[in-house]
């Protein structure tokens, strides 16, 4: 009697594999694949699965992984032995092949399986869009935006987003990538630096000396060469104003949206101020653009908040955000883990005292101004 039904002629697909959550980065590591279990439990408790096509994602094949990643890197990932003990920030490993085995990217049991499952879900999602069988395809297990061609970085080993965008490019002339994780989407940006068929827009906290990965400043708009068609196709930072103009100029055939939930208030790593309402309004905005949309997860280090955001964003995708009760259903597994029984807690409930907004109006208009100038170089 949840009243959640499927809208006629509008398809949402949900790509998920419960095996992903069984993997552990280590006790003290902030990345908890278990947050996907919590997300799925909320999505199911609300009955949202009745309004979508649900798929158990398969693992990406070696051929699929090497459609972007270097073979020697993927071979190493497939064969390397797990570390006997994970390292932490106090005990770094001085000799890292492919940046693997340090504190950020530990070599844990089943790593290759974890990577292939994340990649497989995002690839399945992309293929549903390409086959015109979904209008919105969701892969919360993906969004691992820091992974490079032959290097792990920032909790990311395989860049499932790049794999998915490469699929979308088979069908679509131009793909827009948007990234609302609190960190800079450097791996996706770098992968498409020299093409004008993918525009990457990352919103993030930028503080080169104190915040990972330190890239993604305003001047970082793609290599500035007359002969590089990728120039001016990487713009960072502010949502509606910017995305509206970007879409007008770039006219993407599909949009790939990374929804890292570490930009939410109360995140263990992010230290940002967004409510689920603000974070998810980005999803709502992208949905209204009426372009095939693929949605990925990403960061998010306070599992209860991650689950709230991704469940609410799933509700937006299926168009039920206004008719679901904001009280978390009684029969939700692990309901006590949510502490506050609302799906949409207030800033007072999360932080007590809200954080000060240290972006000045002047700085914000400078950013918009700068982006608008860059956009003069984009499109026909
Ligand atoms: C083990 C145990 C690892 C505790 C890592 C926070 C830990 C961090 C840990 C951590 C941590 C980072 C750096 C330092 C660069 C390194 C999924 C000089 C309490 C997409 C990745 C952030 C974010 C990496 C990933 C960052 C994503 N912050 N405790 N590590 N070196 N790494 O700063 O964008 O969300 O913090
Ligand atoms: Ca970002
Ligand atoms: Zn992040």
CSV table of C-alpha atoms and ligand atoms in Angstrom, one decimal:
chain,number,residue,atom,x,y,z
A,1,UNK,CA,0.0,0.0,0.0
A,2,UNK,CA,3.0,2.3,-0.7
A,3,UNK,CA,1.3,3.7,-3.8
A,4,UNK,CA,4.5,3.8,-5.7
A,5,UNK,CA,3.8,3.0,-9.4
A,6,UNK,CA,5.6,3.2,-12.6
A,7,UNK,CA,4.9,6.2,-14.8
A,8,UNK,CA,3.8,5.1,-18.3
A,9,UNK,CA,6.3,5.6,-21.1
A,10,UNK,CA,9.0,6.7,-18.7
A,11,UNK,CA,11.8,4.3,-17.7
A,12,UNK,CA,14.2,4.4,-14.9
A,13,UNK,CA,16.7,1.5,-14.4
A,14,UNK,CA,18.6,0.7,-11.2
A,15,UNK,CA,21.9,-1.2,-11.5
A,16,UNK,CA,23.2,-2.7,-8.4
A,17,UNK,CA,25.1,-5.8,-7.2
A,18,UNK,CA,24.9,-6.7,-3.5
A,19,UNK,CA,28.3,-8.4,-3.7
A,20,UNK,CA,30.0,-5.0,-3.9
A,21,UNK,CA,29.1,-4.2,-0.3
A,22,UNK,CA,30.9,-7.2,1.1
A,23,UNK,CA,34.3,-5.6,0.5
A,24,UNK,CA,36.2,-3.7,3.1
A,25,UNK,CA,38.9,-1.1,2.7
A,26,UNK,CA,39.9,-1.6,6.3
A,27,UNK,CA,38.5,-0.7,9.7
A,28,UNK,CA,39.6,2.9,9.9
A,29,UNK,CA,39.3,3.7,6.2
A,30,UNK,CA,36.5,6.3,5.5
A,31,UNK,CA,35.2,4.5,2.4
A,32,UNK,CA,32.5,2.0,3.5
A,33,UNK,CA,30.9,0.0,0.7
A,34,UNK,CA,28.3,-1.0,3.3
A,35,UNK,CA,26.6,2.5,2.6
A,36,UNK,CA,25.2,0.8,-0.5
A,37,UNK,CA,23.3,-1.7,1.6
A,38,UNK,CA,21.9,1.1,3.6
A,39,UNK,CA,20.8,3.0,0.5
A,40,UNK,CA,19.2,-0.1,-1.0
A,41,UNK,CA,17.4,-0.8,2.2
A,42,UNK,CA,15.8,2.7,2.1
A,43,UNK,CA,15.0,2.4,-1.6
A,44,UNK,CA,13.2,-0.9,-1.0
A,45,UNK,CA,11.5,0.1,2.2
A,46,UNK,CA,9.8,3.0,0.3
A,47,UNK,CA,8.8,0.5,-2.4
A,48,UNK,CA,10.7,2.5,-5.1
A,49,UNK,CA,11.7,-0.8,-6.8
A,50,UNK,CA,8.1,-1.0,-8.1
A,51,UNK,CA,8.7,2.1,-10.2
A,52,UNK,CA,11.9,1.0,-11.9
A,53,UNK,CA,13.6,-1.8,-13.8
A,54,UNK,CA,15.9,-3.5,-11.3
A,55,UNK,CA,19.0,-5.2,-12.6
A,56,UNK,CA,21.7,-7.2,-10.8
A,57,UNK,CA,24.8,-5.7,-12.3
A,58,UNK,CA,27.3,-8.1,-13.8
A,59,UNK,CA,31.1,-7.6,-13.4
A,60,UNK,CA,32.9,-5.7,-16.1
A,61,UNK,CA,35.2,-7.9,-18.2
A,62,UNK,CA,38.9,-7.5,-18.7
A,63,UNK,CA,38.3,-6.1,-22.2
A,64,UNK,CA,35.9,-3.6,-20.8
A,65,UNK,CA,38.2,-2.4,-18.1
A,66,UNK,CA,41.1,-2.0,-20.6
A,67,UNK,CA,38.9,0.1,-22.9
A,68,UNK,CA,40.3,2.9,-20.8
A,69,UNK,CA,42.8,1.5,-18.4
A,70,UNK,CA,46.3,0.3,-19.3
A,71,UNK,CA,46.7,-3.5,-19.5
A,72,UNK,CA,49.7,-3.6,-17.1
A,73,UNK,CA,47.7,-1.7,-14.5
A,74,UNK,CA,44.6,-4.0,-14.9
A,75,UNK,CA,46.8,-7.1,-14.9
A,76,UNK,CA,48.4,-5.9,-11.7
A,77,UNK,CA,45.0,-5.3,-10.1
A,78,UNK,CA,43.9,-8.7,-11.1
A,79,UNK,CA,46.9,-10.6,-9.7
A,80,UNK,CA,48.3,-8.5,-6.8
A,81,UNK,CA,48.1,-10.2,-3.4
A,82,UNK,CA,46.1,-8.4,-0.7
A,83,UNK,CA,48.1,-6.6,2.0
A,84,UNK,CA,48.3,-8.5,5.3
A,85,UNK,CA,47.5,-5.3,7.1
A,86,UNK,CA,46.0,-2.1,5.9
A,87,UNK,CA,48.1,1.0,6.4
A,88,UNK,CA,46.8,4.3,7.8
A,89,UNK,CA,47.8,7.9,7.6
A,90,UNK,CA,50.6,7.5,10.2
A,91,UNK,CA,52.1,4.5,8.4
A,92,UNK,CA,52.4,5.3,4.7
A,93,UNK,CA,54.0,2.9,2.2
A,94,UNK,CA,57.0,4.6,0.5
A,95,UNK,CA,57.0,2.3,-2.5
A,96,UNK,CA,53.8,2.1,-4.4
A,97,UNK,CA,53.3,0.6,-7.8
A,98,UNK,CA,50.4,2.3,-9.6
A,99,UNK,CA,49.8,4.2,-6.3
A,100,UNK,CA,48.3,0.9,-4.9
A,101,UNK,CA,48.8,-0.2,-1.3
A,102,UNK,CA,49.0,3.1,0.5
A,103,UNK,CA,46.5,4.3,3.0
A,104,UNK,CA,44.0,5.9,0.4
A,105,UNK,CA,44.0,2.9,-2.0
A,106,UNK,CA,44.7,-0.2,0.1
A,107,UNK,CA,45.1,-3.7,-1.5
A,108,UNK,CA,42.1,-5.4,0.2
A,109,UNK,CA,40.7,-8.9,-0.3
A,110,UNK,CA,38.6,-9.2,-3.4
A,111,UNK,CA,39.7,-5.8,-4.8
A,112,UNK,CA,39.5,-6.9,-8.5
A,113,UNK,CA,36.0,-8.2,-8.0
A,114,UNK,CA,35.0,-4.9,-6.2
A,115,UNK,CA,36.4,-2.9,-9.1
A,116,UNK,CA,34.8,-5.0,-11.8
A,117,UNK,CA,31.4,-4.8,-10.1
A,118,UNK,CA,31.5,-1.1,-9.9
A,119,UNK,CA,32.6,-0.8,-13.5
A,120,UNK,CA,30.0,-3.4,-14.6
A,121,UNK,CA,27.0,-1.6,-13.0
A,122,UNK,CA,28.0,1.7,-14.7
A,123,UNK,CA,28.5,0.0,-18.0
A,124,UNK,CA,25.1,-1.7,-17.8
A,125,UNK,CA,23.5,1.6,-17.0
A,126,UNK,CA,25.2,3.3,-20.0
A,127,UNK,CA,24.1,0.5,-22.3
A,128,UNK,CA,20.4,0.8,-21.1
A,129,UNK,CA,20.6,4.5,-22.1
A,130,UNK,CA,22.2,3.7,-25.4
A,131,UNK,CA,19.6,1.1,-26.2
A,132,UNK,CA,16.9,3.6,-25.5
A,133,UNK,CA,15.5,1.3,-22.8
A,134,UNK,CA,16.0,3.8,-20.0
A,135,UNK,CA,15.5,7.6,-19.7
A,136,UNK,CA,17.4,7.6,-16.4
A,137,UNK,CA,19.9,4.8,-15.4
A,138,UNK,CA,21.1,4.7,-11.8
A,139,UNK,CA,24.4,3.1,-10.6
A,140,UNK,CA,25.1,4.1,-7.0
A,141,UNK,CA,28.1,1.8,-6.9
A,142,UNK,CA,29.9,3.9,-9.4
A,143,UNK,CA,31.2,7.4,-9.5
A,144,UNK,CA,34.8,6.6,-8.8
A,145,UNK,CA,36.1,9.8,-10.4
A,146,UNK,CA,39.8,9.9,-9.4
A,147,UNK,CA,41.1,6.7,-11.0
A,148,UNK,CA,43.5,7.3,-13.9
A,149,UNK,CA,44.5,5.3,-16.9
A,150,UNK,CA,47.3,3.5,-15.0
A,151,UNK,CA,47.0,4.7,-11.5
A,152,UNK,CA,44.7,4.4,-8.5
A,153,UNK,CA,43.9,7.6,-6.6
A,154,UNK,CA,41.7,8.8,-3.8
A,155,UNK,CA,39.9,5.5,-3.0
A,156,UNK,CA,39.3,4.9,-6.7
A,157,UNK,CA,40.9,2.1,-8.7
A,158,UNK,CA,38.8,1.8,-11.9
A,159,UNK,CA,37.2,4.8,-13.4
A,160,UNK,CA,33.7,3.4,-14.1
A,161,UNK,CA,32.5,6.9,-15.2
A,162,UNK,CA,35.0,7.0,-18.0
A,163,UNK,CA,34.0,3.5,-19.1
A,164,UNK,CA,30.3,4.5,-19.1
A,165,UNK,CA,31.0,7.8,-21.0
A,166,UNK,CA,33.0,5.8,-23.7
A,167,UNK,CA,29.9,3.7,-24.2
A,168,UNK,CA,27.6,6.8,-24.5
A,169,UNK,CA,30.0,8.3,-27.1
A,170,UNK,CA,29.2,5.4,-29.4
A,171,UNK,CA,25.7,6.8,-29.8
A,172,UNK,CA,25.9,10.4,-28.8
A,173,UNK,CA,28.0,13.1,-30.4
A,174,UNK,CA,28.5,15.0,-27.1
A,175,UNK,CA,28.3,14.0,-23.5
A,176,UNK,CA,28.1,16.4,-20.6
A,177,UNK,CA,29.7,15.2,-17.3
A,178,UNK,CA,28.6,16.9,-14.1
A,179,UNK,CA,30.2,16.2,-10.7
A,180,UNK,CA,28.8,17.4,-7.4
A,181,UNK,CA,31.1,15.3,-5.2
A,182,UNK,CA,33.0,17.7,-2.8
A,183,UNK,CA,36.3,16.6,-4.5
A,184,UNK,CA,37.5,17.6,-8.0
A,185,UNK,CA,36.6,15.0,-10.6
A,186,UNK,CA,40.2,15.0,-11.9
A,187,UNK,CA,40.3,11.5,-13.4
A,188,UNK,CA,37.3,12.1,-15.7
A,189,UNK,CA,38.6,15.5,-16.6
A,190,UNK,CA,42.0,14.2,-17.5
A,191,UNK,CA,40.6,11.2,-19.6
A,192,UNK,CA,38.7,13.6,-21.8
A,193,UNK,CA,41.1,16.5,-21.8
A,194,UNK,CA,41.7,16.4,-25.5
A,195,UNK,CA,38.3,15.9,-27.0
A,196,UNK,CA,35.5,18.4,-27.5
A,197,UNK,CA,32.9,15.6,-27.4
A,198,UNK,CA,32.9,15.5,-23.6
A,199,UNK,CA,32.6,18.6,-21.4
A,200,UNK,CA,33.4,18.1,-17.7
A,201,UNK,CA,32.0,20.4,-15.0
A,202,UNK,CA,33.0,19.7,-11.4
A,203,UNK,CA,31.8,21.6,-8.4
A,204,UNK,CA,34.2,21.1,-5.5
A,205,UNK,CA,36.0,22.5,-2.5
A,206,UNK,CA,39.2,24.0,-3.9
A,207,UNK,CA,42.2,24.6,-1.7
A,208,UNK,CA,45.4,23.5,-3.5
A,209,UNK,CA,47.6,23.1,-0.4
A,210,UNK,CA,45.0,21.6,2.0
A,211,UNK,CA,42.3,19.7,0.1
A,212,UNK,CA,42.6,16.6,-2.1
A,213,UNK,CA,43.4,16.5,-5.0
A,214,UNK,CA,44.4,20.1,-5.2
A,215,UNK,CA,43.5,20.5,-8.9
A,216,UNK,CA,40.4,22.0,-10.5
A,217,UNK,CA,41.0,25.8,-10.1
A,218,UNK,CA,39.2,28.3,-12.3
A,219,UNK,CA,42.1,28.7,-14.7
A,220,UNK,CA,42.1,24.9,-15.3
A,221,UNK,CA,39.9,24.9,-18.5
A,222,UNK,CA,41.7,22.3,-20.5
A,223,UNK,CA,45.0,22.5,-22.4
A,224,UNK,CA,45.3,25.9,-24.0
A,225,UNK,CA,46.4,25.0,-27.5
A,226,UNK,CA,44.8,26.1,-30.8
A,227,UNK,CA,45.2,22.6,-32.0
A,228,UNK,CA,43.6,20.9,-29.1
A,229,UNK,CA,39.8,20.6,-29.5
A,230,UNK,CA,39.6,19.8,-25.8
A,231,UNK,CA,40.6,23.3,-24.8
A,232,UNK,CA,37.9,25.2,-22.8
A,233,UNK,CA,35.9,22.0,-22.2
A,234,UNK,CA,36.7,21.6,-18.5
A,235,UNK,CA,35.0,24.1,-16.3
A,236,UNK,CA,34.9,23.9,-12.5
A,237,UNK,CA,32.4,25.2,-9.9
A,238,UNK,CA,28.0,27.0,-9.2
A,239,UNK,CA,25.1,25.0,-10.5
A,240,UNK,CA,21.9,26.2,-12.2
A,241,UNK,CA,23.3,29.3,-13.8
A,242,UNK,CA,26.2,27.5,-15.1
A,243,UNK,CA,24.6,24.2,-16.2
A,244,UNK,CA,21.8,26.1,-18.0
A,245,UNK,CA,24.4,28.0,-20.1
A,246,UNK,CA,26.5,24.9,-20.6
A,247,UNK,CA,23.6,22.9,-21.9
A,248,UNK,CA,22.5,25.8,-24.3
A,249,UNK,CA,26.0,26.0,-25.7
A,250,UNK,CA,27.2,22.4,-25.7
A,251,UNK,CA,23.9,20.7,-26.5
A,252,UNK,CA,24.8,17.3,-25.0
A,253,UNK,CA,23.1,14.1,-26.3
A,254,UNK,CA,23.4,12.6,-22.8
A,255,UNK,CA,24.3,13.7,-19.3
A,256,UNK,CA,26.5,11.8,-16.8
A,257,UNK,CA,25.9,13.0,-13.2
A,258,UNK,CA,28.3,12.0,-10.4
A,259,UNK,CA,26.4,12.5,-7.1
A,260,UNK,CA,29.1,12.1,-4.5
A,261,UNK,CA,27.4,12.6,-1.1
A,262,UNK,CA,30.4,14.0,0.7
A,263,UNK,CA,29.2,17.5,-0.2
A,264,UNK,CA,26.4,17.0,2.4
A,265,UNK,CA,26.4,18.7,5.8
A,266,UNK,CA,27.7,16.4,8.5
A,267,UNK,CA,30.0,14.3,6.2
A,268,UNK,CA,33.0,12.8,7.9
A,269,UNK,CA,35.4,14.1,5.2
A,270,UNK,CA,33.7,16.7,3.2
A,271,UNK,CA,32.9,19.5,5.8
A,272,UNK,CA,30.4,21.2,3.4
A,273,UNK,CA,27.0,22.5,4.2
A,274,UNK,CA,24.5,21.0,1.7
A,275,UNK,CA,21.2,19.5,2.8
A,276,UNK,CA,19.7,16.5,1.0
A,277,UNK,CA,17.3,19.0,-0.5
A,278,UNK,CA,20.1,21.1,-2.0
A,279,UNK,CA,22.1,18.2,-3.2
A,280,UNK,CA,19.1,16.5,-4.8
A,281,UNK,CA,17.9,19.7,-6.5
A,282,UNK,CA,20.9,19.2,-8.8
A,283,UNK,CA,19.5,15.8,-9.8
A,284,UNK,CA,16.0,17.3,-10.2
A,285,UNK,CA,17.5,20.1,-12.4
A,286,UNK,CA,19.3,17.6,-14.6
A,287,UNK,CA,16.2,15.4,-15.0
A,288,UNK,CA,14.2,18.4,-16.2
A,289,UNK,CA,16.7,19.0,-19.0
A,290,UNK,CA,15.0,16.0,-20.7
A,291,UNK,CA,18.2,14.4,-22.0
A,292,UNK,CA,19.1,10.8,-21.3
A,293,UNK,CA,20.7,10.8,-17.8
A,294,UNK,CA,23.1,8.4,-16.1
A,295,UNK,CA,23.5,8.9,-12.3
A,296,UNK,CA,26.5,7.6,-10.4
A,297,UNK,CA,27.3,7.6,-6.7
A,298,UNK,CA,30.8,8.6,-5.6
A,299,UNK,CA,32.1,9.9,-2.3
A,300,UNK,CA,30.0,10.0,0.9
A,301,UNK,CA,31.5,9.1,4.3
A,302,UNK,CA,28.6,9.3,6.8
A,303,UNK,CA,26.6,6.3,5.6
A,304,UNK,CA,23.2,7.3,7.0
A,305,UNK,CA,23.4,10.7,5.1
A,306,UNK,CA,24.6,9.0,1.9
A,307,UNK,CA,21.6,6.6,2.0
A,308,UNK,CA,19.2,9.4,2.6
A,309,UNK,CA,20.5,11.5,-0.3
A,310,UNK,CA,20.7,8.6,-2.8
A,311,UNK,CA,17.3,7.2,-1.8
A,312,UNK,CA,15.7,10.7,-2.2
A,313,UNK,CA,17.5,11.1,-5.5
A,314,UNK,CA,16.1,7.7,-6.6
A,315,UNK,CA,12.6,9.1,-5.7
A,316,UNK,CA,13.3,12.1,-7.9
A,317,UNK,CA,14.3,9.9,-10.8
A,318,UNK,CA,11.0,8.0,-10.6
A,319,UNK,CA,9.1,11.2,-10.0
A,320,UNK,CA,7.8,10.3,-6.5
A,321,UNK,CA,9.7,12.8,-4.4
A,322,UNK,CA,6.5,14.7,-3.5
A,323,UNK,CA,4.4,11.7,-2.5
A,324,UNK,CA,6.7,9.7,-0.3
A,325,UNK,CA,6.4,10.2,3.5
A,326,UNK,CA,9.5,12.0,4.9
A,327,UNK,CA,9.4,9.7,7.9
A,328,UNK,CA,11.6,6.7,7.3
A,329,UNK,CA,9.4,3.6,7.0
A,330,UNK,CA,9.1,1.5,10.2
A,331,UNK,CA,10.1,-1.7,8.5
A,332,UNK,CA,13.4,-0.3,7.0
A,333,UNK,CA,16.2,-2.7,7.8
A,334,UNK,CA,18.8,-1.0,10.1
A,335,UNK,CA,16.3,1.8,10.7
A,336,UNK,CA,18.1,2.7,14.0
A,337,UNK,CA,21.3,3.5,12.1
A,338,UNK,CA,19.6,6.6,10.7
A,339,UNK,CA,19.3,8.1,14.2
A,340,UNK,CA,17.0,10.9,13.0
A,341,UNK,CA,13.8,9.3,11.6
A,342,UNK,CA,13.3,11.9,8.8
A,343,UNK,CA,14.5,11.3,5.3
A,344,UNK,CA,15.1,15.1,5.0
A,345,UNK,CA,16.6,16.3,8.3
A,346,UNK,CA,17.1,20.1,8.9
A,347,UNK,CA,20.5,21.6,9.3
A,348,UNK,CA,19.9,22.0,13.0
A,349,UNK,CA,19.2,18.3,13.3
A,350,UNK,CA,22.4,17.5,11.5
A,351,UNK,CA,24.9,20.1,12.7
A,352,UNK,CA,23.2,21.9,15.5
A,353,UNK,CA,24.7,25.2,14.3
A,354,UNK,CA,25.0,25.6,10.5
A,355,UNK,CA,28.5,26.3,9.1
A,356,UNK,CA,29.3,29.8,8.0
A,357,UNK,CA,29.1,30.4,4.2
A,358,UNK,CA,32.4,31.8,3.4
A,359,UNK,CA,31.8,32.3,-0.3
A,360,UNK,CA,31.3,36.1,-0.9
A,361,UNK,CA,28.8,37.3,-3.4
A,362,UNK,CA,31.7,39.0,-5.2
A,363,UNK,CA,33.7,35.8,-5.5
A,364,UNK,CA,30.6,33.9,-6.7
A,365,UNK,CA,29.8,36.4,-9.5
A,366,UNK,CA,33.5,36.3,-10.5
A,367,UNK,CA,33.2,32.6,-10.9
A,368,UNK,CA,30.0,32.8,-13.0
A,369,UNK,CA,31.6,35.6,-15.1
A,370,UNK,CA,34.7,33.5,-15.7
A,371,UNK,CA,32.7,30.5,-16.7
A,372,UNK,CA,30.5,32.5,-19.1
A,373,UNK,CA,33.7,33.8,-20.8
A,374,UNK,CA,35.0,30.3,-21.2
A,375,UNK,CA,31.7,29.2,-22.7
A,376,UNK,CA,32.3,31.6,-25.6
A,377,UNK,CA,34.7,29.0,-27.0
A,378,UNK,CA,32.2,26.2,-26.8
A,379,UNK,CA,29.7,25.1,-29.4
A,380,UNK,CA,28.8,26.1,-32.9
B,1,LIG,C1,42.9,5.0,5.9
B,1,LIG,C2,42.5,5.3,7.2
B,1,LIG,C3,42.8,6.0,4.9
B,1,LIG,C4,42.0,6.5,7.5
B,1,LIG,C5,42.3,8.3,4.3
B,1,LIG,C6,41.0,11.8,3.7
B,1,LIG,C7,42.4,7.3,5.2
B,1,LIG,C8,41.8,9.6,4.6
B,1,LIG,C9,41.9,7.5,6.6
B,1,LIG,C10,41.7,10.6,3.6
B,1,LIG,C11,41.4,9.7,6.0
B,1,LIG,C12,42.0,11.7,1.8
B,1,LIG,C13,44.8,12.7,0.6
B,1,LIG,C14,47.1,12.4,1.5
B,1,LIG,C15,47.1,12.8,-0.5
B,1,LIG,C16,46.2,12.2,0.4
B,1,LIG,C17,35.1,8.4,-4.0
B,1,LIG,C18,49.2,13.4,0.6
B,1,LIG,C19,40.4,11.1,7.7
B,1,LIG,C20,35.5,9.8,-4.5
B,1,LIG,C21,39.5,10.8,-1.7
B,1,LIG,C22,40.2,11.7,-0.7
B,1,LIG,C23,38.0,11.3,-2.0
B,1,LIG,C24,41.6,11.3,-0.6
B,1,LIG,C25,37.3,10.3,-2.9
B,1,LIG,C26,42.4,12.1,0.4
B,1,LIG,C27,36.0,10.8,-3.5
B,1,LIG,N1,41.2,12.5,2.5
B,1,LIG,N2,41.4,8.8,6.9
B,1,LIG,N3,42.3,10.6,2.4
B,1,LIG,N4,48.1,12.5,0.4
B,1,LIG,N5,43.8,11.8,0.3
B,1,LIG,O1,44.5,13.8,1.0
B,1,LIG,O2,36.2,12.0,-4.2
B,1,LIG,O3,35.1,11.1,-2.5
B,1,LIG,O4,40.9,11.0,6.3
B,2,LIG,CA1,33.2,17.6,-7.7
B,3,LIG,ZN1,34.7,13.1,-2.7
